[in-house]
Coordinates of C-alpha atoms in Angstrom, one line a residue:
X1 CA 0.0 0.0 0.0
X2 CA 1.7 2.9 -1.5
X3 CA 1.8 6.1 0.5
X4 CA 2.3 9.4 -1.0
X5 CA 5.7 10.2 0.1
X6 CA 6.9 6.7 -1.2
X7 CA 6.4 7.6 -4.4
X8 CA 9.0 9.8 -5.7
X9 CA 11.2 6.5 -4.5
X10 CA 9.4 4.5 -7.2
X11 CA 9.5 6.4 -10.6
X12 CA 12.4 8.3 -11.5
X13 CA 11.3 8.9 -14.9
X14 CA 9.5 12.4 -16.0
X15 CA 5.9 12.5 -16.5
X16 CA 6.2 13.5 -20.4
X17 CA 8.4 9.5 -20.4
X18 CA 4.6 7.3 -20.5
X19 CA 4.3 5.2 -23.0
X20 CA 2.7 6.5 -25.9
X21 CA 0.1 3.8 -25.1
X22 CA -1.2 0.9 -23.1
X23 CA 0.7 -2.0 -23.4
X24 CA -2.5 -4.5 -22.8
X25 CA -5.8 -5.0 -24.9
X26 CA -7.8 -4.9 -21.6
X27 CA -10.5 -2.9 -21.3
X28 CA -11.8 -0.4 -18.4
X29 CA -15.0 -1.4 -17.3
X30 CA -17.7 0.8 -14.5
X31 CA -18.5 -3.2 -13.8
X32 CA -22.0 -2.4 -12.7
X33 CA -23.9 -5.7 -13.5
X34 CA -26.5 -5.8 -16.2
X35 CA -25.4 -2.3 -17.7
X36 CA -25.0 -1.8 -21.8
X37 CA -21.7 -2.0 -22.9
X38 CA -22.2 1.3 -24.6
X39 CA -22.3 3.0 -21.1
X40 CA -20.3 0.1 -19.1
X41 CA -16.9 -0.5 -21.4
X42 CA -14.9 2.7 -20.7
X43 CA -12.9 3.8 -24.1
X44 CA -9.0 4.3 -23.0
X45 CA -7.2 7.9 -22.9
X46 CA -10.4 9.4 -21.7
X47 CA -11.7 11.0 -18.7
X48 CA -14.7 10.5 -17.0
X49 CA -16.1 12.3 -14.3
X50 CA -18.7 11.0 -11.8
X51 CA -20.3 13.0 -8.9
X52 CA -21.6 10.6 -6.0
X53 CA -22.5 12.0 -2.8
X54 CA -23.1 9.0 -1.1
X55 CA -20.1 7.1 0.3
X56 CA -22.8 3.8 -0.1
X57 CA -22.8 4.3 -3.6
X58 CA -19.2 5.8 -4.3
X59 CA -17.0 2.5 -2.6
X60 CA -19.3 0.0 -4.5
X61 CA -18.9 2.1 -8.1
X62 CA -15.1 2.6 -7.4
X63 CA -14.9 -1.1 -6.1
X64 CA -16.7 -2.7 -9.1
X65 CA -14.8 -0.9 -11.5
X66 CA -11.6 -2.2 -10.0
X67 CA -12.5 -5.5 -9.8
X68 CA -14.1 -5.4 -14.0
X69 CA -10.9 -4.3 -15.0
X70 CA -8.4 -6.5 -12.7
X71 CA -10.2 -9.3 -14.2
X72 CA -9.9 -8.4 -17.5
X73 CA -6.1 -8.2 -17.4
X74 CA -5.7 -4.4 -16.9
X75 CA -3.3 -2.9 -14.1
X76 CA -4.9 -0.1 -11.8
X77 CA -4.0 2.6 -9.9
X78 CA -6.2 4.2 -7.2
X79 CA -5.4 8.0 -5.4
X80 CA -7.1 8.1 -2.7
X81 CA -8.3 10.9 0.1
X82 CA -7.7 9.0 3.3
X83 CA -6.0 5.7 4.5
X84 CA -6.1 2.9 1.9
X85 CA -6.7 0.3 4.4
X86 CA -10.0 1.5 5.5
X87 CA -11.0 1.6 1.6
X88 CA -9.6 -2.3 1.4
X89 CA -11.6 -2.9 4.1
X90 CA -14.6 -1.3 3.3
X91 CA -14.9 -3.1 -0.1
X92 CA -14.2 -6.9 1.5
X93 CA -17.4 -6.0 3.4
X94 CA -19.1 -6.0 0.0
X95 CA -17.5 -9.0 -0.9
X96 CA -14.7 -8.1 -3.7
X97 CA -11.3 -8.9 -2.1
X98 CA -8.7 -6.9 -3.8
X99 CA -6.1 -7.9 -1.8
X100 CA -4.5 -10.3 -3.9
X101 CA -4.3 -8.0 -6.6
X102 CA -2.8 -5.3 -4.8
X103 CA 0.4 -7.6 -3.3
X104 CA 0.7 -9.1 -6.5
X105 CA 1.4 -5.1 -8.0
X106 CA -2.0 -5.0 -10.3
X107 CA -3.5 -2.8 -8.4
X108 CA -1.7 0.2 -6.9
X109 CA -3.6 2.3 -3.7
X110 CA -1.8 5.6 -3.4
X111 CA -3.0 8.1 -0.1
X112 CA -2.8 11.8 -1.5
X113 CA -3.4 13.5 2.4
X114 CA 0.4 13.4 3.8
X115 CA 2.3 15.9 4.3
X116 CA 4.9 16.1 1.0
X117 CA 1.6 17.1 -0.5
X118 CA 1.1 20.8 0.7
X119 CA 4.3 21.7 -1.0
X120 CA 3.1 20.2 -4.5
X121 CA -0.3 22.0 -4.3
X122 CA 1.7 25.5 -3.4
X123 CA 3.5 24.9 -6.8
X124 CA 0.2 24.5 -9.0
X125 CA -1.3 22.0 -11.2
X126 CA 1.9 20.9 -12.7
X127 CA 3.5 19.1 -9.8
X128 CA 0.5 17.8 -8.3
X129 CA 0.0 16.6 -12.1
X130 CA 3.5 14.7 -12.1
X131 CA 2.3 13.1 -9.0
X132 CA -0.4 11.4 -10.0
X133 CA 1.6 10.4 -13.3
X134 CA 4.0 8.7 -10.5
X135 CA 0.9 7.2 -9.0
X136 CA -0.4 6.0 -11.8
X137 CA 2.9 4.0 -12.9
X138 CA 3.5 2.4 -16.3
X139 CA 0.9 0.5 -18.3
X140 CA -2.4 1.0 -16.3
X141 CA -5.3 0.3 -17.7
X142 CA -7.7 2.6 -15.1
X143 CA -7.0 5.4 -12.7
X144 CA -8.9 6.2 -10.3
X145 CA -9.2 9.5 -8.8
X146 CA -11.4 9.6 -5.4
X147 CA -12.9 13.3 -4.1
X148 CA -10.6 14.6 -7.1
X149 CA -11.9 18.4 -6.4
X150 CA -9.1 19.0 -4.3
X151 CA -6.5 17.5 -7.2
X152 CA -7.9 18.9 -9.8
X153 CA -8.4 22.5 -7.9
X154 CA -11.8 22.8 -8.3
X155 CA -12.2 25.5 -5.9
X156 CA -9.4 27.4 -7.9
X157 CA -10.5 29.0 -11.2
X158 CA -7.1 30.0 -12.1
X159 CA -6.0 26.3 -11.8
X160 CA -9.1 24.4 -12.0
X161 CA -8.6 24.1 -15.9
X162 CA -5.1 24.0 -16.3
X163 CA -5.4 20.8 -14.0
X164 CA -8.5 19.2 -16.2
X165 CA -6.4 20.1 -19.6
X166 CA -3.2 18.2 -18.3
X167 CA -4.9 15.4 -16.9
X168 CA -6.4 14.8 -20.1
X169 CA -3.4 15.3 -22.6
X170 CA -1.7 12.8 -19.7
X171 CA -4.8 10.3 -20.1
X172 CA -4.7 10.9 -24.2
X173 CA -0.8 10.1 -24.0
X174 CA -0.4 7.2 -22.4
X175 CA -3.9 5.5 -23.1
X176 CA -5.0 4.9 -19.7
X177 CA -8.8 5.9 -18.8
X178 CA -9.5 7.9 -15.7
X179 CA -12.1 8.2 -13.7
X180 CA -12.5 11.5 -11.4
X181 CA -15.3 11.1 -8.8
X182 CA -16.4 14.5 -6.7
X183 CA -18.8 14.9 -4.2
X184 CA -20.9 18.2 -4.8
X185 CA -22.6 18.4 -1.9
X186 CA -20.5 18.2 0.6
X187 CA -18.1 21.4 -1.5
X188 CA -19.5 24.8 -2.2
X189 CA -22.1 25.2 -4.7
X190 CA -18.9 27.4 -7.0
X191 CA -17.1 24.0 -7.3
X192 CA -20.1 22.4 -8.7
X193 CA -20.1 25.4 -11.1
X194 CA -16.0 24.9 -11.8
X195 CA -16.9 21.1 -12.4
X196 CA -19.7 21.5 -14.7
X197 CA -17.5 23.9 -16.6
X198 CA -14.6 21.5 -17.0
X199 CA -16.3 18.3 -17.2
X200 CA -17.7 19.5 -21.0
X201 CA -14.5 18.2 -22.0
X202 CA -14.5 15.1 -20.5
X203 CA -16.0 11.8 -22.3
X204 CA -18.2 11.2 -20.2
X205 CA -20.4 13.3 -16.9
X206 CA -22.5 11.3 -15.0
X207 CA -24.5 12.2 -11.7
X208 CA -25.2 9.1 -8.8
X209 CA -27.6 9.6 -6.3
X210 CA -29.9 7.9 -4.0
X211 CA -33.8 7.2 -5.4
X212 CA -36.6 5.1 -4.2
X213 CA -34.2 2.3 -2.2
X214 CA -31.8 2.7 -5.2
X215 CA -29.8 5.0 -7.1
X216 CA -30.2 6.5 -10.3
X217 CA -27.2 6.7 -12.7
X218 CA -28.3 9.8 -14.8
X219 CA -26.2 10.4 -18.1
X220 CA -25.7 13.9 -18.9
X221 CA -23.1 13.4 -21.7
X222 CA -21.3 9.7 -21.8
X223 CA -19.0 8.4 -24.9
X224 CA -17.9 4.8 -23.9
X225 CA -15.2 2.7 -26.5
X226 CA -18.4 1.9 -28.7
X227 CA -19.3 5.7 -29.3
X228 CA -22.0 8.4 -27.9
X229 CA -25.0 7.5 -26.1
X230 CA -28.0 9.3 -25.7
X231 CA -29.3 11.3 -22.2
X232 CA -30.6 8.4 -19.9
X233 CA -31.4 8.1 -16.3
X234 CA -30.3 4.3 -15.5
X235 CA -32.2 2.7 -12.3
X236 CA -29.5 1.1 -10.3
X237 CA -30.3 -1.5 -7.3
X238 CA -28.3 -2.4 -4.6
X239 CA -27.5 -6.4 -3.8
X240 CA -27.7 -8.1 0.2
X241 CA -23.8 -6.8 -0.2
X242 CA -24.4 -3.7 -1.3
X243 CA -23.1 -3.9 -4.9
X244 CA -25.0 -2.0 -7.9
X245 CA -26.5 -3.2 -10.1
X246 CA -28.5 -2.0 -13.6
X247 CA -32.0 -2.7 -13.6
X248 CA -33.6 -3.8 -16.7
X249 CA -34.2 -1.0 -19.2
X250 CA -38.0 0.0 -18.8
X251 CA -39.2 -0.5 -22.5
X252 CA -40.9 2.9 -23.7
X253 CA -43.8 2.1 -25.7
X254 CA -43.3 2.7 -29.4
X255 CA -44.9 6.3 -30.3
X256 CA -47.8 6.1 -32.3
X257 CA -46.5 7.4 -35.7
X258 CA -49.7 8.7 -37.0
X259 CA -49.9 10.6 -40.3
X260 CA -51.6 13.1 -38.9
X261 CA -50.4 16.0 -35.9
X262 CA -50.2 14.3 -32.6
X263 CA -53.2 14.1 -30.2
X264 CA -53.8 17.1 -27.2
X265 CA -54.9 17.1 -24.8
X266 CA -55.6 21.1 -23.1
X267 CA -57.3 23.0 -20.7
X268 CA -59.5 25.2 -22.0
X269 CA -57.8 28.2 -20.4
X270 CA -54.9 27.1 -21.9
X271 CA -56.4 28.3 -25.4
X272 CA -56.3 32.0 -27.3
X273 CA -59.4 30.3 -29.9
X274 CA -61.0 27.4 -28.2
X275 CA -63.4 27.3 -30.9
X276 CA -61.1 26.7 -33.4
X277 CA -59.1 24.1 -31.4
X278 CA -62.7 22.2 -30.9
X279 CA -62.8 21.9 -34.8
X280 CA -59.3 20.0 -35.0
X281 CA -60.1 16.5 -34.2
X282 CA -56.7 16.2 -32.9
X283 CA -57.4 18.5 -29.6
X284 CA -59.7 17.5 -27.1
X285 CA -60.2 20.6 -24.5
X286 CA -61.7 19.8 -20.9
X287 CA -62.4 22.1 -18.0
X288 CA -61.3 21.0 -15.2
X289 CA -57.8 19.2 -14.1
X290 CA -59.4 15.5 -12.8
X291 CA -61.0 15.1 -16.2
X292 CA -57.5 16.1 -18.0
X293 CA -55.9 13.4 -15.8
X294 CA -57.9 10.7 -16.9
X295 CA -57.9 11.6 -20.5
X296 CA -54.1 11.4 -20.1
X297 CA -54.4 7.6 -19.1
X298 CA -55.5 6.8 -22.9
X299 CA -52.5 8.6 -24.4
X300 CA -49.5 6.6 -25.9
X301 CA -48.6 9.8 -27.1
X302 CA -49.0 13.5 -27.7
X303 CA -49.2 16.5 -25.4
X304 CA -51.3 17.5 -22.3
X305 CA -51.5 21.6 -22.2
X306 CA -52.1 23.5 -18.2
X307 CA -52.6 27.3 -17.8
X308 CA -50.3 28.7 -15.6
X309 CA -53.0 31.8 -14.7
X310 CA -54.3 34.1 -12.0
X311 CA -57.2 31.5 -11.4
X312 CA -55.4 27.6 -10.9
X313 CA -53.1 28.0 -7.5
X314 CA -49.5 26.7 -8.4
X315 CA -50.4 23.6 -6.0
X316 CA -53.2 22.5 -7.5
X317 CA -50.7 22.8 -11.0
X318 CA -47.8 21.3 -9.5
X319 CA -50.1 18.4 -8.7
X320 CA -51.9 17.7 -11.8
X321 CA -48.2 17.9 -13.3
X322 CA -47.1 15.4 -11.1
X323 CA -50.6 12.7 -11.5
X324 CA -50.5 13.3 -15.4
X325 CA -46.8 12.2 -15.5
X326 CA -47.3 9.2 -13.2
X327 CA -50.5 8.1 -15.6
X328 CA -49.3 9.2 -19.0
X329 CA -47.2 7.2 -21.2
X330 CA -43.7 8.4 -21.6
X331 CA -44.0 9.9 -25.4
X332 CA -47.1 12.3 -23.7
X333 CA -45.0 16.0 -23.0
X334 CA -47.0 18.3 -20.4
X335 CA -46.8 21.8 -21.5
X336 CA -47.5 24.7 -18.9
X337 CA -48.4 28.1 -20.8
X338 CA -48.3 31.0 -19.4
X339 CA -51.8 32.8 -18.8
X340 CA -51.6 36.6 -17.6
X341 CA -48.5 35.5 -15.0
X342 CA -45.0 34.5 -15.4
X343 CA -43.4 31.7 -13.6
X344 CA -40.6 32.4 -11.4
X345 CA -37.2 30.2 -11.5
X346 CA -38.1 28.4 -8.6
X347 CA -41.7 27.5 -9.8
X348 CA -40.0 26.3 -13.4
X349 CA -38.1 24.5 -11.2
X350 CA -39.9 22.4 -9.2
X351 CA -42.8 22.0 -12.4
X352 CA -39.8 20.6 -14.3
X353 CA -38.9 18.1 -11.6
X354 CA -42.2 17.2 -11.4
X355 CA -42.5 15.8 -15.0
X356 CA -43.2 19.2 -17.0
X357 CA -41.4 19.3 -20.5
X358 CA -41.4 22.7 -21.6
X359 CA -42.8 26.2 -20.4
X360 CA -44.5 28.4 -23.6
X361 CA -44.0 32.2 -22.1
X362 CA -47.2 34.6 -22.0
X363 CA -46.0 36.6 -25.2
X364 CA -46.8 33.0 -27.4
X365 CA -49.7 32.7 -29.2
X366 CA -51.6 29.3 -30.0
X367 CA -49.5 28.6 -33.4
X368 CA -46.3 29.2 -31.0
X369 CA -48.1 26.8 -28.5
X370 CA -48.9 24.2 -31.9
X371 CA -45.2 24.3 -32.7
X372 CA -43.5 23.9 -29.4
X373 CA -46.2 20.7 -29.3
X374 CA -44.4 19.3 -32.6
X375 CA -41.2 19.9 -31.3
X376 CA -41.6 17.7 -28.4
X377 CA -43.2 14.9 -30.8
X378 CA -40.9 11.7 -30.2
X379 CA -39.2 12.7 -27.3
X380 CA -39.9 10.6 -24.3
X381 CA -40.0 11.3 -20.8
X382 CA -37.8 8.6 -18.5
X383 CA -36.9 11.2 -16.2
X384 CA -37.9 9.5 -12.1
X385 CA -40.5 12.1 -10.1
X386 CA -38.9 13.3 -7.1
X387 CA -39.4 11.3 -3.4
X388 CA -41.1 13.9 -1.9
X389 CA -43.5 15.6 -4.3
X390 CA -45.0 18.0 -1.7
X391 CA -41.5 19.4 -0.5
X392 CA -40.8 19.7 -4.2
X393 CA -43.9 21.8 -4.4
X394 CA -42.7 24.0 -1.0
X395 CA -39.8 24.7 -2.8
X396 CA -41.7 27.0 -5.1
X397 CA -42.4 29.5 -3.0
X398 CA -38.8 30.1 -3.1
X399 CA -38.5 34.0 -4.6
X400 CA -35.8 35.7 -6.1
X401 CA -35.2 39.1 -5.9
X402 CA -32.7 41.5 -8.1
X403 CA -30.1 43.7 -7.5
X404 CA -26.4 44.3 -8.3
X405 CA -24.2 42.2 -6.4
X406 CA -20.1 42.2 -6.2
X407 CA -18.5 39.8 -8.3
X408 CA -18.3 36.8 -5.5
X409 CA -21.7 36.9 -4.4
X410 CA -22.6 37.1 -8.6
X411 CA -20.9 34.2 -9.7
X412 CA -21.7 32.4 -6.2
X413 CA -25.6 33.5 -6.8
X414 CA -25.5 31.6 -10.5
X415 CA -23.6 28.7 -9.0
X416 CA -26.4 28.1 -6.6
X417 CA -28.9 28.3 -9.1
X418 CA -27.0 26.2 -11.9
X419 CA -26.6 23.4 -9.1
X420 CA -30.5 23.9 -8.3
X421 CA -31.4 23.2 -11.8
X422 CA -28.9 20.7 -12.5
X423 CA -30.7 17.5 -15.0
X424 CA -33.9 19.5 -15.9
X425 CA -32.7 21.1 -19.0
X426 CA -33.8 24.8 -18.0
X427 CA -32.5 27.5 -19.9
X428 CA -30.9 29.6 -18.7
X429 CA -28.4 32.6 -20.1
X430 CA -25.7 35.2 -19.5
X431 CA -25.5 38.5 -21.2
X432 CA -22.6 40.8 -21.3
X433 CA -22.6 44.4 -22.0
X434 CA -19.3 45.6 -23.0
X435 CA -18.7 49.4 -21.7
X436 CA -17.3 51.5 -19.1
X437 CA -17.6 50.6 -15.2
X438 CA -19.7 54.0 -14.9
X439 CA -21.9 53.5 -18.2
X440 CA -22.4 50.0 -16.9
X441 CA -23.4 50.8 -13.1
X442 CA -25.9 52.7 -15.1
X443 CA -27.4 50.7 -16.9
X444 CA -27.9 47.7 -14.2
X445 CA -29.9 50.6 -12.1
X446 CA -31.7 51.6 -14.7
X447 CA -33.3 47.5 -15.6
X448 CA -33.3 47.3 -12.0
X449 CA -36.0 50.2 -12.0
X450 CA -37.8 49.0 -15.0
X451 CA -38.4 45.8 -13.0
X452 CA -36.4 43.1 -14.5
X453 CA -36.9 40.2 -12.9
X454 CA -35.6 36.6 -12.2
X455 CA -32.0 38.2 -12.7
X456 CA -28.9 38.7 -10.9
X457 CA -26.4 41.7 -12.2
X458 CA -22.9 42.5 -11.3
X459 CA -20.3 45.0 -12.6
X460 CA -16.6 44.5 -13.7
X461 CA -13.9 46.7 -15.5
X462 CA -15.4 45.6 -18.8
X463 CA -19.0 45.8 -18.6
X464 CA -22.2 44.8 -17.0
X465 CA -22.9 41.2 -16.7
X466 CA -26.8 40.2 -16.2
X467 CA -27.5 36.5 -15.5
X468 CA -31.2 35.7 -16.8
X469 CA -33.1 32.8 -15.2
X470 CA -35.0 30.6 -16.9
X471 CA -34.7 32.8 -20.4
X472 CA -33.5 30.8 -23.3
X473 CA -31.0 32.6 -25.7
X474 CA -33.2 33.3 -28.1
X475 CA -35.4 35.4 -26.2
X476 CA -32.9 37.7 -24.6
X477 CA -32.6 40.3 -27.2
X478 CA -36.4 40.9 -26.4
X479 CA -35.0 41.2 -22.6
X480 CA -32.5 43.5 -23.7
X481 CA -34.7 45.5 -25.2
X482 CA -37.4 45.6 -22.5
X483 CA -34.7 46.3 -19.4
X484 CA -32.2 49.1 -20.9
X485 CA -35.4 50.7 -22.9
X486 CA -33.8 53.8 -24.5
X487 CA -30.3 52.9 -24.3
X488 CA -30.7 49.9 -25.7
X489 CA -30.0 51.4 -29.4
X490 CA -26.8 52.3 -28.8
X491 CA -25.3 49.5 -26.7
X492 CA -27.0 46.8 -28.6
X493 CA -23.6 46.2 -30.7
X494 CA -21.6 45.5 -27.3
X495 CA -24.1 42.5 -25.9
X496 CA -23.0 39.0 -26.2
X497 CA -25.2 35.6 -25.1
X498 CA -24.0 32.7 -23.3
X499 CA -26.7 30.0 -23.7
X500 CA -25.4 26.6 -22.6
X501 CA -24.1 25.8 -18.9
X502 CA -20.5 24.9 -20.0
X503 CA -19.9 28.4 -21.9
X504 CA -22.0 30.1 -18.6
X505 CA -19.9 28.4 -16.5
X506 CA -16.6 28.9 -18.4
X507 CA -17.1 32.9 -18.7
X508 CA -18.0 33.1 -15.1
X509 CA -14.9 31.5 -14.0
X510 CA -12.9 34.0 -16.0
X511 CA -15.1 36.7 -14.9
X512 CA -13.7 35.7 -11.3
X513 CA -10.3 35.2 -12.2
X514 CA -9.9 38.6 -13.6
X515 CA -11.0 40.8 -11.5
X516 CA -9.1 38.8 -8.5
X517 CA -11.4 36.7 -6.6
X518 CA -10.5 34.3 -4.6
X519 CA -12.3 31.5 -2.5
X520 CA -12.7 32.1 1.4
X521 CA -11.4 28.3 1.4
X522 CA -9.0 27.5 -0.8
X523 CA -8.5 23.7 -2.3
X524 CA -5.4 23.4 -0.3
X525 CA -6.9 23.9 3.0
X526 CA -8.5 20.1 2.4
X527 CA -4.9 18.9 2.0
X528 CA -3.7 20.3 5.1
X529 CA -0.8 18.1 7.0
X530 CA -1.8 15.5 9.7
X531 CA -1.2 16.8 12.8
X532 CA 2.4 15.6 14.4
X533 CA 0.7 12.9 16.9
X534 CA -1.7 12.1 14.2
X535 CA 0.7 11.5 11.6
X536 CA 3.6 9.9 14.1
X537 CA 0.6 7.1 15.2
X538 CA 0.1 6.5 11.6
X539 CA 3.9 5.8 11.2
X540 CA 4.1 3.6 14.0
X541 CA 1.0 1.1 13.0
X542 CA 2.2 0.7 9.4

């Protein structure tokens, strides 16, 4: 069992002296039984990053992916936050010994909390980067990286991507395939931010948690050795020993491929012309929600429309959301439009947990509504409702007010909100106004006092940065307009749109790191040496 100050002893060799590949056919595997080998067989020189809270979920993946490979013929390497014993331990309790491979030199278990460590992390992504070269050794197959924030200086954004960017030319170099796990919820909400930012570049992102006596292993982007799969949630179970494994794939039921447009089925609220959507013999319009709910049990596929208006309480919406996804086939999207009111973020929120696909704004008019329903056509909804629907709906009431913030508490503010919406494919975007510091404290006042809304502003040296929740790209020139009224003419030229979490993420981070903010806690204060008893007891039992 290798410990971190050992290994300097071991490898004399730079890190740029890898082989320019794996010297074994063996393949890196998750090893969750029952899984596809499209998500399962891992393709080598790639990263792939998994965020698991749950120390019950995180030994088991970690384990089983050790064990996959191992048998396969592939060496491993495993860097680890704390004392490999109690891992090896740990993992005989679910029955995979990995003993034997480990004194037979297959498998190496590296500590990265000692005290040669504080120096690395002082020097910057480079050395720590060497280190877990040396780590790693010659000729892996895997590497494992547990709680990587810290090594990979998530809470850093001067380093964070420096760190992600050698990791993966190190990965692409010698052929191995690494997996980084992180545990977001136990870090600030700015390192889920950093993660999301870097992990665009990785093969594959995938979030683990805990769901219905389970775990759900839900995709976001994953490119295993056989190519690309598609966004998937996969139900994972746990065994007597607490090992995962895949749950049969749910079969979808094949969407009715009519020749005509697909069937609705609305509120009547919901509806500029009822009149004329009566005449379509595709709609079918009811008045009240427990008739729309049964009438949503004979769909294999189509739409069900709810008005979001003055007279349905958001309850009594979040709840018909929730029964109509729990009846309705998969292929059947739920549609909320906006009647008269606009959802907040936290409402879109929770009514996208709930099963919701989409959200058609008030300023949409019934063709608008007609094509967002054809848009939606084929697209299945596999996503699991949430455990506890009626804190989901509590969660609502949540409100957001605006104002301009200082550059920490802004990027901290969209980090927090990011994280919230995390899997439910809101949009979401960040506009940039490029002038003066004055100009720009000007113009956040003034859309402050023409009530913008669900929007968090800060100022920097080259502009005036709005973050608009909820508000897809394509609808923030109208935004513009609306908020900076009469100067919107003239700065119009100097706006740029950020519409997708990695590029939000990515601007946000240089945002930060230009104008010279720093994190309260810094990455290294996780790496901080043993005490001097601590460490001298450790000494003595090994």
């Amino acid at each position: 069992m290798a410990i971190a100050d050992d290994m300097g002893g071991r490898h004399t060799g730079s890190v740029m002296s890898a082989p320019e590949s794996p010297s074994a056919g063996a393949r890196s595997r998750l090893g969750i039984t029952g899984i596809a080998d499209s998500v399962g067989v891992l393709a080598p020189g790639q990263v792939y990053a998994l965020a698991v809270d749950a120390q019950p979920l995180r030994v088991p993946l970690v384990a089983q992916a050790l064990r996959a490979t191992l048998v396969e013929g592939g060496r491993c390497a495993v860097v680890l936050p704390g004392d490999p014993g109690a891992f090896v331990s740990k993992v005989k309790l679910l029955g995979i010994d990995l003993g034997w491979y480990e004194k037979s030199g297959e498998l190496e278990l590296v500590r990265q909390r000692h005290d040669p460590l504080l120096p690395l992390f002082r020097t910057g992504p480079a050395a720590v980067l060497e280190l877990i070269a040396r780590a790693a050794g010659e000729d892996r197959s895997l590497l494992v990286l547990e709680q990587a924030e810290t090594l990979l200086f998530l809470g850093d954004p001067a380093h964070a991507g420096e760190a992600c960017d050698g990791l993966r030319a190190w990965a692409r170099r010698t052929g191995t395939t690494v997996i980084a796990t992180f545990t977001p919820a136990t870090r600030p909400q700015r390192e889920f931010l950093s993660l999301r930012a870097t992990a665009e570049d990785f093969a594959g992102f995938a979030v683990v948690r805990e769901h219905e006596g389970g775990a759900l292993l839900d995709l976001r982007h994953w490119f295993g050795n056989g190519g690309s799969n598609l966004r998937a949630s996969v139900p994972l179970r746990t065994t007597a020993t607490g090992e995962l494994t895949a749950e049969p794939a749910q079969g979808a039921p094949v969407r009715v491929r009519d020749a005509g447009a697909p069937h609705v089925v609305a509120i009547e609220t919901a509806i500029d012309d009822p009149v004329a959507a009566v005449r379509d013999s595709s709609w079918t319009l009811l008045k009240h929600h427990a008739e729309l709910i049964e009438a949503s049990r004979r769909l294999t596929a189509g739409a069900v429309v709810l008005a979001f208006d003055p007279a349905t309480p958001l309850r009594a919406l979040c709840q018909t959301v929730a029964a109509v996804r729990r009846v309705a086939a998969p292929w059947v999207s739920v549609l909320i439009r906006e009647r008269g009111m606009r959802l907040r973020l936290a409402q879109q929120i929770a009514l996208t947990r709930l099963g919701a696909s989409t959200v058609v704004p008030a300023t949409a008019d019934d063709a608008d509504l007609a094509q967002a329903i054809r848009a939606l056509s084929g697209t299945a909804c596999l996503r699991a409702l949430p455990d506890d629907i009626e804190r989901t709906i509590a969660a609502a009431g949540t409100a957001t007010s605006p104002h301009l913030m200082v550059t920490r508490a802004f990027r901290d503010t969209v980090a927090e909100v990011l994280a919230a919406s995390d899997g439910l494919e809101l949009p979401h975007a960040l506009l940039h106004v490029a002038c003066d510091p004055a100009k720009a404290q000007q113009l956040g006042t003034f859309a402050l006092q023409r009530k913008l809304r669900d929007a968090a502003l800060t100022v920097d040296p080259t502009g005036l940065w709005v973050f608009l929740y909820g508000c897809p790209a394509n609808r923030t020139a109208r935004v513009a307009e609306r908020a900076f009224g009469r100067y919107h003419v003239e700065i119009a030229s100097g706006i740029s749109v950020e519409g997708t979490v990695g590029a939000i993420a990515r601007r946000l981070e240089r945002l930060a790191a230009a104008v010279g903010v720093r994190d309260a806690d810094p990455a290294t204060r996780t790496m901080l040496p043993e005490p001097a008893s601590t460490a001298a007891m450790s000494t003595r039992q090994a």
